[in-house]
XYZ file of C-alpha atoms in Angstrom:
663
model
C -0.424 -0.078 0.007
C 1.766 3.181 -1.302
C 2.430 5.807 1.885
C -1.260 8.056 0.980
C -2.766 5.201 0.764
C -2.001 4.384 4.555
C -2.078 7.290 5.897
C -5.481 7.776 4.326
C -6.361 4.190 5.767
C -4.925 5.427 8.734
C -7.294 8.413 9.017
C -9.752 6.940 7.993
C -9.901 4.676 11.068
C -10.213 6.870 14.053
C -13.467 8.759 12.121
C -15.278 4.715 11.800
C -13.891 4.645 15.308
C -15.762 8.426 17.078
C -18.708 7.316 14.691
C -19.300 4.140 16.200
C -18.746 5.281 19.790
C -21.344 8.411 19.113
C -23.531 6.055 18.415
C -22.351 3.810 21.399
C -23.077 7.545 23.612
C -25.846 8.211 21.667
C -27.600 4.583 22.747
C -26.593 4.897 26.503
C -28.059 8.171 26.453
C -31.882 7.513 25.008
C -31.417 4.358 27.561
C -30.916 6.914 30.798
C -33.253 9.000 29.312
C -36.448 6.375 29.360
C -35.476 5.149 32.445
C -35.732 9.392 33.621
C -39.320 9.911 31.732
C -40.529 6.003 33.260
C -38.918 7.321 36.699
C -40.835 10.084 36.640
C -43.985 8.785 35.108
C -44.054 6.696 37.747
C -43.671 8.612 40.844
C -46.471 11.095 38.845
C -48.912 7.593 38.911
C -47.697 7.055 42.935
C -48.746 10.822 43.166
C -52.325 10.624 41.594
C -53.353 7.316 44.053
C -52.095 9.137 47.045
C -54.070 12.343 46.077
C -57.384 9.564 44.851
C -56.688 7.955 48.835
C -56.345 11.241 50.409
C -59.768 12.321 48.549
C -61.282 9.383 49.671
C -60.346 9.390 53.413
C -61.618 13.450 52.942
C -64.545 12.492 51.631
C -65.474 9.627 54.590
C -63.716 12.613 57.277
C -66.858 15.268 56.060
C -69.232 12.537 55.669
C -68.372 11.718 58.965
C -68.253 15.371 59.896
C -71.868 16.133 59.610
C -73.150 13.086 60.351
C -72.005 14.274 64.232
C -72.920 17.409 63.427
C -76.472 16.842 61.955
C -76.497 13.975 65.470
C -75.543 16.889 67.965
C -78.357 19.803 66.575
C -81.165 16.525 66.484
C -79.771 16.072 70.240
C -80.138 20.065 70.738
C -83.678 19.990 68.630
C -85.068 17.087 70.563
C -84.205 18.764 74.121
C -85.941 21.785 73.484
C -88.962 20.215 71.876
C -89.467 18.107 75.241
C -89.094 21.269 77.032
C -91.791 22.890 75.657
C -93.959 19.693 76.796
C -92.895 19.815 80.112
C -93.869 23.370 80.619
C -97.258 23.666 80.367
C -97.745 20.807 82.707
C -95.722 22.092 85.222
C -96.785 24.523 88.255
C -93.622 25.904 88.989
C -92.753 26.391 84.929
C -89.859 29.460 85.479
C -87.977 27.033 87.653
C -87.969 24.182 85.662
C -87.305 26.135 82.229
C -84.341 28.016 84.425
C -83.271 24.290 85.040
C -83.607 22.891 81.792
C -82.161 25.771 80.541
C -79.085 26.024 82.606
C -78.888 22.331 81.964
C -78.600 22.657 78.315
C -76.082 25.557 78.241
C -73.399 24.012 80.335
C -73.501 20.746 78.208
C -74.112 22.736 74.788
C -71.243 25.233 74.250
C -72.695 25.674 71.069
C -76.071 27.831 72.725
C -75.330 30.977 73.503
C -78.593 31.664 75.446
C -82.426 30.390 75.352
C -85.478 31.951 75.560
C -89.671 31.937 76.756
C -91.421 33.897 74.550
C -94.871 33.975 75.435
C -98.341 34.171 72.947
C -98.281 37.686 73.005
C -94.887 37.659 71.707
C -92.763 38.949 75.433
C -89.760 37.381 76.824
C -90.897 35.457 79.811
C -87.717 34.250 80.640
C -83.747 34.332 79.282
C -81.053 32.385 80.263
C -78.701 33.773 80.404
C -80.248 36.671 81.436
C -78.737 39.404 79.468
C -79.908 42.591 77.932
C -80.546 42.904 74.956
C -80.957 39.035 74.208
C -78.972 37.819 70.898
C -81.406 37.703 68.716
C -80.184 38.429 65.612
C -83.370 39.193 63.192
C -85.705 42.300 62.908
C -89.000 41.956 63.757
C -90.809 40.932 60.588
C -88.501 37.600 60.720
C -89.331 37.635 63.901
C -92.578 37.070 64.128
C -92.034 35.025 60.821
C -90.421 32.635 62.229
C -92.322 31.879 65.189
C -95.655 31.985 62.699
C -93.977 28.832 61.064
C -93.443 27.008 63.743
C -96.857 28.037 65.314
C -98.698 26.567 62.474
C -96.518 23.880 61.163
C -96.522 22.754 65.337
C -92.840 21.718 65.463
C -88.762 22.860 66.211
C -87.827 25.353 62.850
C -85.029 26.408 61.804
C -83.826 30.769 61.141
C -81.577 32.160 58.281
C -78.241 32.371 59.137
C -76.672 36.333 60.201
C -73.594 37.762 61.292
C -72.818 39.391 64.981
C -69.889 40.371 65.810
C -68.789 36.953 67.348
C -69.397 35.122 64.205
C -72.008 34.193 62.160
C -75.020 32.579 63.643
C -78.846 30.688 64.275
C -82.256 30.376 65.621
C -84.159 27.550 67.005
C -88.021 27.698 67.175
C -89.502 25.235 69.087
C -93.673 26.057 69.867
C -95.370 25.484 73.417
C -98.612 23.707 73.436
C -101.304 22.938 75.611
C -104.198 21.067 74.333
C -103.095 22.036 71.430
C -103.613 25.900 72.556
C -100.700 27.438 71.238
C -98.939 28.952 74.818
C -95.392 30.637 72.970
C -92.081 29.770 71.215
C -89.026 28.517 72.802
C -85.710 29.880 71.018
C -81.770 28.585 71.223
C -79.246 30.894 69.738
C -76.441 28.632 68.179
C -73.060 30.235 67.616
C -71.781 28.646 64.475
C -67.466 28.982 66.021
C -68.765 28.015 69.125
C -70.767 24.022 67.521
C -67.571 24.065 65.294
C -64.949 23.958 68.337
C -67.442 21.868 70.126
C -67.739 19.528 67.382
C -64.951 19.130 65.134
C -61.619 16.993 67.419
C -58.510 18.477 67.754
C -56.993 15.152 64.978
C -59.341 16.687 62.390
C -58.749 20.624 62.579
C -54.638 19.402 62.230
C -55.735 17.503 58.375
C -58.037 19.963 57.520
C -59.739 23.332 57.437
C -62.759 23.488 58.548
C -65.469 26.575 56.990
C -69.211 26.825 57.406
C -70.485 29.015 54.171
C -73.958 30.167 53.300
C -74.939 30.700 50.151
C -73.856 33.370 49.130
C -70.083 31.735 50.181
C -69.812 34.168 52.758
C -67.242 32.085 55.320
C -69.786 31.879 58.757
C -67.675 29.479 61.295
C -63.871 28.768 60.207
C -61.632 26.066 62.879
C -57.991 24.950 61.997
C -54.543 24.369 64.018
C -52.640 25.152 61.058
C -52.028 28.455 59.936
C -50.918 30.350 56.362
C -51.065 26.196 55.115
C -51.523 25.485 51.600
C -54.316 22.867 50.862
C -54.546 21.008 47.839
C -58.144 19.590 47.815
C -61.617 20.054 49.587
C -65.434 18.831 49.265
C -68.073 20.540 50.424
C -71.291 18.826 51.696
C -74.895 21.072 52.777
C -75.413 21.442 56.236
C -78.922 20.420 57.045
C -80.205 21.453 59.572
C -79.777 24.187 59.583
C -80.392 24.411 55.971
C -81.034 27.555 54.020
C -78.035 27.110 51.863
C -75.393 26.648 53.858
C -72.490 24.648 53.216
C -69.909 22.520 54.878
C -66.634 22.276 53.449
C -63.566 21.004 54.653
C -60.273 21.337 53.108
C -57.294 18.861 53.096
C -53.766 20.606 54.072
C -50.732 19.686 51.389
C -49.696 16.356 53.112
C -45.607 15.072 53.728
C -45.867 11.996 51.718
C -44.198 9.063 51.770
C -40.631 10.813 52.827
C -38.409 7.603 51.581
C -40.086 7.077 48.531
C -39.632 10.450 47.195
C -36.175 10.339 48.868
C -35.479 6.864 46.821
C -37.070 8.861 43.819
C -34.927 11.648 44.016
C -32.352 9.399 44.653
C -32.540 7.535 41.101
C -33.262 10.501 39.721
C -29.809 12.227 40.659
C -28.069 8.808 39.606
C -29.937 8.357 36.046
C -28.958 12.682 35.319
C -25.411 12.197 36.811
C -25.205 9.051 34.640
C -26.178 11.202 31.654
C -23.956 13.864 32.368
C -21.102 12.416 32.673
C -21.536 10.490 29.178
C -22.221 13.708 27.761
C -19.123 14.974 29.613
C -16.507 11.746 28.238
C -18.306 12.702 24.682
C -16.984 16.218 24.989
C -13.857 15.251 26.007
C -13.380 12.827 23.192
C -14.088 15.436 20.513
C -12.354 17.864 23.045
C -9.270 15.564 22.294
C -9.395 14.789 18.847
C -10.088 18.478 17.564
C -6.975 19.582 20.287
C -3.597 18.348 17.905
C -5.716 20.940 15.043
C -6.173 23.221 17.183
C -3.082 23.629 18.459
C -1.630 23.630 15.187
C -3.856 26.495 13.696
C -2.802 28.393 17.113
C 1.144 28.174 16.639
C 0.372 29.102 12.973
C -1.450 32.260 13.965
C 0.373 33.164 16.738
C 3.236 32.846 14.673
C 1.444 35.085 12.084
C 1.101 37.387 14.160
C 4.416 37.742 16.512
C 6.040 38.097 12.723
C 3.365 40.731 11.696
C 4.480 42.909 14.947
C 6.807 46.079 14.600
C 7.443 46.402 18.835
C 10.160 43.919 19.528
C 8.811 41.229 21.763
C 11.897 39.310 24.378
C 11.185 36.932 26.849
C 13.396 36.042 30.207
C 13.819 33.429 32.424
C 14.250 33.932 36.332
C 17.719 34.139 35.645
C 17.551 36.911 33.211
C 18.232 34.461 30.004
C 16.859 35.382 27.015
C 14.448 32.175 26.019
C 12.585 34.005 23.310
C 12.451 37.319 20.787
C 10.417 37.647 18.040
C 11.478 38.795 14.252
C 10.439 42.383 15.620
C 13.595 43.169 17.774
C 16.098 40.766 16.014
C 15.790 43.550 13.295
C 16.098 46.345 15.664
C 19.022 45.336 17.951
C 20.313 43.359 13.947
C 21.115 40.073 15.899
C 19.499 36.685 14.936
C 17.363 34.622 16.688
C 20.637 32.088 17.471
C 22.585 34.390 18.401
C 20.365 36.058 21.337
C 18.977 32.580 22.698
C 20.156 31.356 26.114
C 22.197 34.485 26.405
C 22.154 36.149 29.750
C 23.221 39.300 31.066
C 25.263 41.570 30.017
C 23.310 41.676 26.777
C 25.480 41.767 23.094
C 22.598 44.873 22.739
C 24.145 47.150 25.130
C 26.005 50.660 24.072
C 28.837 50.911 26.622
C 28.461 54.211 27.670
C 24.904 52.810 28.806
C 26.457 50.298 30.160
C 25.912 50.546 34.286
C 23.144 52.114 33.552
C 21.764 49.099 31.944
C 23.327 46.313 34.333
C 21.215 48.748 37.241
C 18.231 48.407 35.243
C 18.252 44.605 34.798
C 19.243 44.163 38.214
C 15.792 46.074 39.294
C 13.183 44.067 36.947
C 14.684 40.537 38.073
C 14.363 41.883 41.677
C 10.656 42.652 40.885
C 11.150 46.255 41.215
C 10.318 47.463 36.997
C 8.479 50.569 36.960
C 5.195 49.835 35.416
C 5.861 53.177 33.403
C 8.497 52.023 31.879
C 12.589 53.381 30.966
C 14.160 54.789 28.049
C 17.628 53.563 27.605
C 20.299 53.702 24.791
C 21.127 50.883 22.568
C 23.463 49.225 20.539
C 22.885 47.271 17.211
C 25.524 44.462 15.529
C 26.645 46.987 13.133
C 27.557 49.318 15.704
C 25.026 52.291 15.480
C 22.758 53.021 18.064
C 19.391 53.547 18.903
C 16.929 54.658 21.754
C 14.877 52.454 23.208
C 11.543 52.370 24.914
C 10.980 49.547 27.387
C 7.991 48.147 29.487
C 8.917 44.646 30.973
C 5.936 42.674 32.893
C 6.061 39.576 34.864
C 5.743 36.164 32.577
C 2.595 33.451 34.691
C 3.034 29.769 33.299
C 0.092 27.897 33.505
C 0.255 27.283 36.700
C -0.652 30.450 37.680
C 3.186 31.023 38.844
C 6.230 33.428 37.580
C 8.341 31.535 35.264
C 9.771 34.926 34.005
C 9.299 38.574 32.123
C 8.163 39.720 29.451
C 9.395 42.455 27.233
C 8.584 45.099 24.481
C 10.769 46.759 23.356
C 9.899 50.652 21.305
C 12.686 52.081 18.782
C 11.842 55.960 19.666
C 14.769 57.031 17.766
C 12.751 58.836 15.481
C 10.763 60.604 18.374
C 13.733 61.240 20.078
C 15.889 63.488 17.120
C 12.382 65.043 16.845
C 11.634 66.415 19.765
C 16.023 67.246 19.363
C 14.320 69.613 16.730
C 11.781 70.954 18.042
C 14.430 71.832 21.530
C 16.317 73.362 18.976
C 13.583 75.604 16.995
C 12.241 76.777 20.479
C 15.630 77.788 21.573
C 16.101 79.926 18.808
C 12.821 81.092 18.592
C 13.258 82.145 21.796
C 16.884 83.759 21.339
C 14.323 85.492 18.013
C 11.815 86.732 20.612
C 14.875 88.048 22.831
C 16.863 90.181 19.964
C 12.862 91.943 18.686
C 12.659 92.650 22.729
C 16.122 94.319 22.142
C 14.889 95.632 19.518
C 11.866 97.183 20.433
C 14.014 98.846 23.438
C 16.933 99.855 21.687
C 15.507 103.848 21.455
C 14.971 104.224 25.062
C 17.792 101.608 25.792
C 19.878 104.571 23.730
C 18.629 107.145 25.743
C 19.114 105.738 28.938
C 23.090 104.562 28.422
C 23.401 108.896 26.481
C 23.344 110.288 30.266
C 26.573 108.159 31.193
C 28.327 108.575 28.492
C 27.349 112.364 28.409
C 28.864 112.619 32.173
C 31.902 110.824 31.198
C 32.636 113.468 27.795
C 31.884 116.458 30.642
C 34.336 114.866 33.425
C 37.093 114.627 30.951
C 36.648 117.431 29.704
C 37.058 119.380 32.360
C 39.739 118.016 33.920
C 41.691 118.093 30.774
C 40.575 121.971 31.411
C 42.278 121.975 34.686
C 45.446 119.858 33.197
C 46.011 122.243 30.289
C 45.293 126.005 32.684
C 47.840 124.139 35.439
C 45.602 125.687 37.979
C 44.288 122.400 40.138
C 44.550 120.479 43.346
C 44.275 116.694 43.842
C 41.130 116.512 46.015
C 39.562 118.310 42.666
C 40.653 115.374 39.933
C 40.744 113.118 42.761
C 36.111 114.075 42.749
C 35.886 114.308 39.313
C 37.658 111.219 38.251
C 35.744 109.594 41.132
C 32.452 110.189 39.462
C 33.571 109.466 35.808
C 34.201 106.273 37.049
C 30.051 105.834 38.309
C 29.320 106.574 35.371
C 31.429 104.420 32.980
C 30.364 102.093 35.674
C 26.484 103.157 35.473
C 27.322 102.073 31.227
C 28.878 99.507 31.589
C 26.154 97.456 33.113
C 24.133 98.779 30.898
C 25.396 96.948 28.332
C 26.269 94.214 29.994
C 22.574 93.568 30.851
C 22.071 93.686 27.190
C 24.669 91.385 26.493
C 23.626 88.681 28.444
C 20.108 88.984 27.814
C 20.548 88.631 23.379
C 23.722 86.500 23.311
C 22.186 83.055 22.016
C 23.304 80.197 24.787
C 22.209 76.132 25.807
C 19.799 76.866 28.998
C 21.714 77.084 31.926
C 19.759 75.489 34.954
C 21.302 76.596 38.048
C 20.161 77.303 41.243
C 19.338 82.108 40.499
C 17.279 84.530 42.650
C 14.646 86.001 41.868
C 14.530 88.992 43.559
C 17.857 89.966 40.992
C 15.637 88.326 38.422
C 13.153 90.696 39.261
C 15.357 93.957 39.758
C 17.262 93.334 36.461
C 14.391 93.226 34.090
C 12.876 96.263 35.813
C 16.470 98.036 34.693
C 15.952 96.872 31.667
C 12.044 98.520 30.924
C 11.978 100.984 33.237
C 14.023 103.773 30.664
C 10.668 102.976 28.673
C 8.381 102.990 31.238
C 9.523 106.320 32.310
C 9.291 107.788 28.022
C 5.616 106.139 28.233
C 4.470 107.938 31.880
C 4.153 104.514 33.622
C 5.554 104.298 37.388
C 6.336 100.656 38.320
C 6.529 99.502 41.999
C 7.789 96.940 43.080
C 6.373 94.666 46.115
C 8.809 91.663 47.892
C 6.078 90.052 50.321
C 8.537 87.042 51.031
C 11.851 86.156 51.520
C 14.259 85.945 48.496
C 13.357 82.531 47.512
C 16.093 80.200 45.525
C 15.088 78.235 42.432
C 16.159 76.174 39.596
C 16.319 77.021 36.547
C 17.739 79.711 33.649
C 17.623 83.237 34.579
C 18.162 84.666 31.438
C 15.174 82.595 30.255
C 12.259 84.077 33.029
C 13.775 86.966 32.747
C 12.666 87.049 29.183
C 9.344 86.088 29.974
C 9.599 88.607 33.216
C 10.421 91.628 30.869
C 7.574 90.321 28.177
C 5.435 90.383 30.595
C 6.156 93.982 31.748
C 6.341 95.359 28.167
C 2.971 94.053 27.128
C 1.736 95.798 30.572
C 3.120 99.458 29.475
C 1.746 99.346 26.144
C -1.719 98.143 28.025
C -1.710 101.488 30.252
C -0.738 103.790 27.032
C -3.580 105.129 25.794
C -3.773 108.658 26.090
C -7.012 108.435 27.654
C -5.815 106.799 30.769
C -5.185 108.949 33.378
C -1.918 109.204 34.956
C -2.948 108.244 38.150
C -3.532 104.516 37.005
C -0.309 104.357 34.926
C 1.044 102.169 37.278
C 2.632 99.006 37.071
C 3.065 96.420 40.094
C 5.500 93.257 40.069
C 4.183 91.368 43.357
C 6.676 88.642 44.808
C 4.935 86.269 47.314
C 5.045 82.738 47.903
C 1.931 80.286 48.626
C 3.304 77.041 50.005
C 5.947 75.638 47.782
C 5.434 78.039 45.214
C 7.017 81.581 43.818
C 4.449 83.660 42.528
C 5.087 86.708 40.628
C 2.179 88.453 39.581
C 2.608 91.033 36.943
C -0.514 93.316 37.583
C -1.588 96.709 35.603
C -4.418 98.941 35.740
C -5.317 99.356 32.272
C -8.353 98.295 30.200
C -8.234 94.997 30.776
C -8.533 91.961 28.183
C -11.700 91.453 26.217
C -13.380 87.498 27.122
C -13.081 86.316 23.887
C -9.934 87.535 23.230
C -8.562 86.395 27.053
C -9.871 82.876 25.431
C -7.471 83.127 22.564
C -4.578 84.556 24.526
C -1.812 81.700 24.824
C -3.350 80.640 21.007
C 0.207 80.843 18.476
C 0.178 83.286 16.080
C -2.828 85.126 17.544
C -2.338 89.021 18.332
C -4.225 92.534 19.019
C -1.541 94.309 18.213
C -1.387 95.516 14.575
C 3.097 94.183 13.622
C 2.652 91.218 16.647
C 3.815 87.821 15.484
C 1.379 85.901 18.448
C 4.157 84.333 19.685
C 5.526 85.854 22.566
C 2.800 84.982 25.534
C 2.964 81.016 23.988
C 6.941 81.336 24.088
C 6.304 82.633 27.971
C 4.422 79.886 28.653
C 6.671 77.134 26.885
C 9.435 78.913 28.969
C 7.529 78.462 32.292
C 6.289 74.905 31.688
C 9.853 73.788 30.840
C 10.803 75.470 34.610
C 8.100 72.918 35.748
C 5.907 76.020 36.612
C 2.208 77.662 35.226
C 1.527 80.713 33.833
C -2.110 82.055 33.956
C -3.706 85.340 33.608
C -6.547 86.670 36.035
C -9.024 90.165 36.622
C -7.590 92.774 37.817
C -10.227 93.720 40.754
C -9.278 97.329 40.249
C -9.384 97.668 37.014
C -6.748 95.919 34.045
C -4.820 92.482 34.250
C -3.234 90.026 36.520
C -0.440 88.080 34.757
C 1.023 85.078 37.663
C 4.018 83.391 37.395
C 4.010 79.848 39.524
C 7.421 78.447 39.777
C 8.494 75.772 42.177
C 11.105 76.330 45.100
C 13.991 74.583 45.862
C 13.438 73.153 49.553
C 15.718 73.351 51.979
């Protein structure tokens, strides 16, 4: 047989075996299912037989109870009839009535009152003798019942009626003497007392007994169980007293045969467990058959996904040896997979100048102290070129839930850092250009300020030469003139040095500086222009001289720009001279130093305020719209904030907040 045929026959046999096992499992499941159905049918038949037996018992018990009530009421009726026969023959009729009535009340708790009514309709005796009597019928019905008993000459019953103590009815037994009507005996019966007296305790534990009138209203009820669920009921007419009254008995749900129910439940549970185990076995067989194919598909999918990633992936064990790298990582560092697997630190792609830092980061990762935010480091490719990478390390968890190593993702950020460096250089050029523009705008005022010490130097020099030529002078006179000349030369030198320091191009120098000196130098540069605009500058130092870290020239550039804007805001001719005041206030708020540049000009409109720091937005006709944007960038570079507020006295307040060096 050729190889392909063998392969095909080998693949067919498992399929045939799988089909046979599927049919076998299906047959077993059908058998278990049929057994389960038969058990359920058997349980239903047993339950029906139990309910039929319970119904038969209920009917027999109801018939017994109905007969007991009838016997009791008939006995009470006979006692009333006998008393009606004996009363006319007795000499002392009242004594006989009371004795017999008290006897009947004592032996029949369902009788609540016995009355003797004369032929004229008046009450001759009542036991118990309480007023009013317990008669619940109206006068017309009462007369109708008395008339019926007189005409029939036998005991009759009244309709039922309701009282606060429950339903009641009355028994009327006429009294005749030699055929002449002498009155009637009335017995008032309580349905509740009747049930309490007749229904035994065992009956009330099994059933709920109720007497209903013709409309279905409950006249009396007795039960030993409260809030129990009833299953079946049986009703039978209650005659006497009749008039549509019904005796209804409801059977409570029985607990049933516990052993039978338990056995049935266990058999059903066993059948369900077998069925479930067969279902699980079938699924297990199917999963095992599909496992190899799924594993191959999963491996191919993961390989394709890993090969398509542009992010470098590297896995290491707990000792730091490389266990896996993806193609993107190999392409990033220039080493092949075989050159990197099973290699421990120091790694061949670590740059020599970053060796100590890379080792420290490696030790932190292996020790479980890897930063969640990741870290940047410079690596070296195989050809010696450098690249900047952003690395994220995360624990590698195995199938048992234990850490087996570390998984790292590498992102090449060389291009991004090059762009950031270019943007930084452009920002520095823009800041330097801004300083030159500022100096150009202040050139005329600085020239005027510089002209004064130069003119004084010329004057003092001419005076000294004249003295020397005349030969008439004293050393003290020359000394005083030369001293003043030196002071004016120093003054001119300070002005030139400030301008030189401000406009020269240099890299940002982060160093401690005194903020008060920066404020004073900025005021010195802007003060000549302020005088020309008739604006006075007030300096308020509300805190001790704070030490800050940063580039003092850049901070001076921000202050100079903000003060120049404030002076321009107050240069309108219509603004009163009293309001032409620029205040530079220094205070401290917790760990921040705040500089408030306050003017009392017309203020900033709301629509302009929203776009104030937007690049290329300017309210000046010849403005570039970059001044405030550059100022904010400089302050944010120093980890501070720049914002604008309204001046309650009119005008605008620009606030600079900078972090103070903690002692």
